[in-house]
C-alpha positions in Angstrom: 0.0 0.0 0.0 1.4 3.4 -1.0 1.5 6.3 1.5 -1.7 8.3 1.6 -1.3 11.7 0.0 -4.4 13.0 1.8 -6.0 12.3 5.1 -9.5 13.2 4.0 -12.2 10.8 5.4 -15.7 10.2 4.1 -18.9 8.7 5.4 -20.0 6.9 2.2 -16.7 6.5 0.3 -13.4 4.8 1.1 -10.2 6.1 -0.5 -7.0 4.2 -0.4 -3.7 4.3 -2.3 -2.6 0.8 -3.4 0.2 2.1 -5.6 2.2 5.3 -5.9 0.0 8.0 -7.6 -3.0 5.6 -7.7 -6.2 6.3 -5.7 -8.7 3.5 -5.2 -12.2 4.9 -4.5 -14.9 2.5 -3.2 -18.6 3.3 -2.8 -19.2 2.2 0.7 -22.8 1.5 1.6 -22.9 -2.3 1.0 -25.6 -3.0 3.6 -28.0 -1.1 1.2 -26.5 -2.5 -2.0 -24.6 0.7 -2.4 -27.8 2.6 -3.3 -27.4 6.4 -3.3 -29.0 9.0 -1.1 -28.4 12.7 -1.5 -25.5 12.9 0.9 -23.7 10.3 -1.1 -23.7 12.0 -4.4 -22.7 15.3 -2.8 -19.8 13.5 -1.1 -18.8 11.8 -4.4 -18.3 15.2 -6.0 -16.1 16.2 -3.1 -14.1 13.0 -3.5 -13.4 13.5 -7.2 -12.8 17.2 -7.0 -10.2 16.5 -4.3 -8.5 13.8 -6.4 -8.6 15.9 -9.5 -6.7 18.7 -7.8 -4.2 16.5 -6.0 -0.7 16.4 -7.6 -0.1 13.1 -5.7 -2.8 11.3 -7.8 -2.3 10.4 -11.4 -5.0 7.7 -11.9 -8.2 6.7 -10.1 -9.8 3.3 -9.8 -13.5 3.5 -8.9 -15.2 0.4 -7.4 -17.6 -0.5 -4.6 -17.6 -2.4 -1.3 -19.4 -5.6 -0.8 -19.9 -8.7 -3.0 -23.4 -8.0 -4.3 -23.5 -4.7 -6.1 -21.5 -1.8 -7.6 -24.7 0.1 -7.0 -28.3 -0.9 -7.3 -29.0 2.8 -8.2 -31.0 5.4 -6.3 -32.4 4.5 -2.9 -35.9 5.1 -4.1 -37.5 4.3 -0.7 -35.4 6.9 1.1 -35.7 9.5 -1.7 -39.5 9.2 -1.7 -39.5 10.3 2.0 -37.0 13.1 2.0 -35.6 13.7 -1.5 -36.6 15.0 -4.8 -39.4 12.4 -5.1 -41.0 13.3 -1.8 -44.4 14.9 -1.8 -44.1 17.5 0.9 -46.8 20.0 2.0 -44.4 22.8 0.9 -44.1 21.4 -2.5 -47.8 20.6 -3.1 -48.7 24.2 -2.1 -46.7 25.6 -5.0 -47.8 26.0 -8.6 -46.4 23.9 -11.4 -43.8 26.4 -12.7 -42.3 26.9 -9.2 -42.2 23.2 -8.5 -40.5 22.7 -11.9 -38.0 25.4 -11.2 -36.9 23.8 -8.0 -36.7 20.4 -9.5 -34.6 21.7 -12.4 -32.1 23.3 -10.0 -31.9 20.2 -7.9 -31.3 18.0 -10.9 -28.7 20.3 -12.3 -26.7 20.0 -9.0 -27.3 16.2 -9.0 -26.0 16.0 -12.6 -22.9 18.0 -11.6 -22.1 15.6 -8.8 -22.1 12.6 -11.2 -20.2 14.6 -13.9 -17.4 15.2 -11.3 -16.2 11.7 -12.3 -15.9 12.7 -15.9 -14.5 16.2 -15.0 -11.7 14.7 -12.9 -8.4 15.6 -14.6 -7.0 12.2 -13.8 -8.0 9.1 -15.8 -10.7 7.1 -14.1 -11.2 3.3 -14.6 -14.5 2.0 -13.3 -14.5 -1.6 -12.0 -18.0 -2.9 -12.0 -19.4 -6.0 -10.3 -22.7 -7.5 -9.3 -25.8 -5.4 -9.7 -25.0 -2.2 -11.7 -28.4 -0.6 -12.1 -29.7 2.9 -13.0 -27.4 5.4 -11.5 -24.6 2.8 -11.7 -24.8 3.2 -15.5 -24.8 7.0 -15.1 -21.6 6.8 -13.1 -19.9 4.2 -15.3 -20.4 6.2 -18.5 -18.5 9.1 -16.9 -15.4 7.0 -16.4 -12.7 6.8 -19.0 -12.4 3.0 -19.0 -14.8 0.4 -17.8 -14.1 -3.2 -16.9 -16.3 -5.7 -15.0 -16.5 -9.1 -13.3 -18.2 -11.9 -15.1 -21.2 -11.8 -12.7 -22.2 -8.2 -13.4 -25.8 -7.5 -14.2 -26.5 -4.2 -15.9 -29.8 -2.3 -16.4 -30.8 1.2 -17.4 -33.6 0.9 -14.9 -35.3 4.3 -14.9 -38.3 3.6 -17.1 -39.3 0.9 -14.6 -39.8 3.6 -11.9 -41.6 5.9 -14.2 -39.0 8.4 -15.4 -36.4 9.0 -18.1 -32.8 8.6 -17.0 -31.7 12.1 -16.2 -28.1 11.9 -14.8 -26.2 11.3 -18.0 -26.9 7.8 -19.4 -29.1 9.0 -22.3 -26.5 11.6 -23.3 -23.3 9.6 -22.8 -24.1 6.0 -23.5 -24.7 6.4 -27.2 -21.3 8.0 -27.5 -19.7 5.3 -25.5 -20.9 2.4 -27.6 -21.8 4.0 -30.9 -24.8 1.7 -31.4 -28.1 3.6 -31.1 -30.3 0.6 -31.8 -28.7 -1.3 -28.8 -28.9 1.8 -26.6 -32.6 2.3 -27.3 -33.2 -1.4 -26.8 -31.7 -1.3 -23.2 -33.0 2.1 -22.3 -36.6 1.6 -23.4 -37.0 -1.9 -22.2 -34.9 -1.6 -18.9 -33.9 -5.2 -19.6 -31.0 -6.7 -17.8 -27.8 -7.5 -19.8 -24.7 -9.3 -18.7 -20.9 -8.9 -18.9 -20.4 -10.7 -22.2 -23.0 -8.5 -23.9 -21.5 -5.4 -22.4 -18.1 -6.5 -23.8 -19.6 -7.3 -27.2 -21.1 -3.8 -27.7 -18.0 -2.0 -26.2 -19.5 -0.8 -23.0 -16.7 -2.5 -21.1 -13.2 -3.3 -22.4 -12.6 -6.3 -20.3 -14.4 -9.1 -18.3 -12.7 -10.9 -15.4 -13.5 -14.0 -13.4 -14.9 -12.4 -10.2 -14.6 -9.1 -8.5 -11.2 -9.6 -7.0 -9.6 -10.3 -10.4 -11.4 -7.2 -11.9 -10.1 -5.0 -9.1 -6.6 -6.3 -9.5 -6.8 -5.6 -13.3 -8.1 -2.1 -12.7 -5.3 -1.2 -10.2 -2.7 -2.7 -12.6 -4.0 -0.5 -15.4 -4.0 2.6 -13.2 -0.5 1.8 -12.2 0.7 1.7 -15.8 -1.0 5.0 -16.6 0.3 6.6 -13.4 3.9 5.8 -14.4 3.6 7.9 -17.6 4.0 11.6 -18.0 1.1 13.4 -16.1 1.3 16.2 -18.7 0.8 13.7 -21.5 -1.8 11.6 -19.8 -4.0 14.5 -18.6 -3.6 16.3 -21.9 -4.7 13.1 -23.8 -7.8 12.8 -21.6 -8.7 16.4 -22.1 -8.2 16.3 -25.9 -10.2 13.0 -26.3 -13.1 14.4 -24.3 -13.0 17.7 -26.2 -12.9 15.9 -29.6 -15.8 13.7 -28.6 -18.1 16.7 -28.4 -16.7 18.7 -31.3 -15.9 18.2 -35.0 -12.5 17.0 -36.3 -11.2 20.4 -37.3 -12.1 21.9 -33.9 -10.3 19.0 -32.2 -7.2 19.5 -34.3 -7.1 23.2 -33.6 -7.6 22.7 -29.9 -4.8 20.1 -29.9 -2.4 22.4 -31.5 -3.1 25.2 -29.0 -2.9 22.7 -26.1 0.4 21.2 -27.2 1.8 24.7 -27.9 2.0 24.9 -24.1 2.4 21.2 -23.2 5.4 20.5 -25.4 7.4 23.0 -23.4 7.4 20.4 -20.6 10.5 18.6 -19.6 8.6 15.3 -19.7 9.2 14.8 -23.4 13.0 14.8 -23.0 12.7 12.7 -19.8 10.6 10.1 -21.6 12.9 9.9 -24.6 16.0 9.6 -22.5 14.5 6.9 -20.3 13.5 4.9 -23.4 17.0 5.2 -24.9 18.6 4.1 -21.6 15.9 1.3 -21.2 14.9 2.4 -17.7 11.6 3.6 -16.2 11.2 7.4 -16.4 10.4 9.6 -13.4 8.3 12.7 -13.9 7.7 15.7 -11.6 4.3 16.2 -10.0 1.8 18.2 -11.9 
């Protein structure tokens, strides 16, 4: 276990450092199948904002505690009593426009908490296992890389509770897999699909025999990435994400402007020298 670069502690997340420059984040509410309540998604934003800013972190592994689920999604029972789904006297006394305005602001903040995973400057590999439902898909599509155990059961579950998925799946999943027919199939039917189907359509890039093997693979991948130039890695993530949402010419121009600054780094000469001398390069913190 590598030394901890930060002493922050959280109620619903566990953060450890299995390798140098690698953070391992676990959703930690296994007694409730890692279902999310409002305090959890607010805390998740805090976790990923902290890791994004830390010069002692270069790659992040996102997994979950317990054997049964990455997350079974939103804790609908709890949210129906105290959250956005609750029918309170204060809410029912307002007219439709005012209710809608409040819900819109609440959802925008909720979306921002999930987007914190994607916004993290460091590459994030998501290790999925067991039940990965609803919000689990929202979180997974924010990651840069997804792998899973062979027992993973996925579902875009929202239509089964009477709503359209509103935290990112409908916007990001089509871009992740590039197959709109399959995306509409799983989103409209809420059917369960398994690890092999997820691999076949490109939702995950690897399937492993059990959770432990998947976590081991995720940490190994993060360690490889963390050993590379943080200037190059973080720049590559930024440019890939930008190009996903823009046309080719815009992506090329942004890349030229970005590298106009990034190429002034000493990391290029350090990497070339290390390759010539056949030794592992060492890079300064970013």
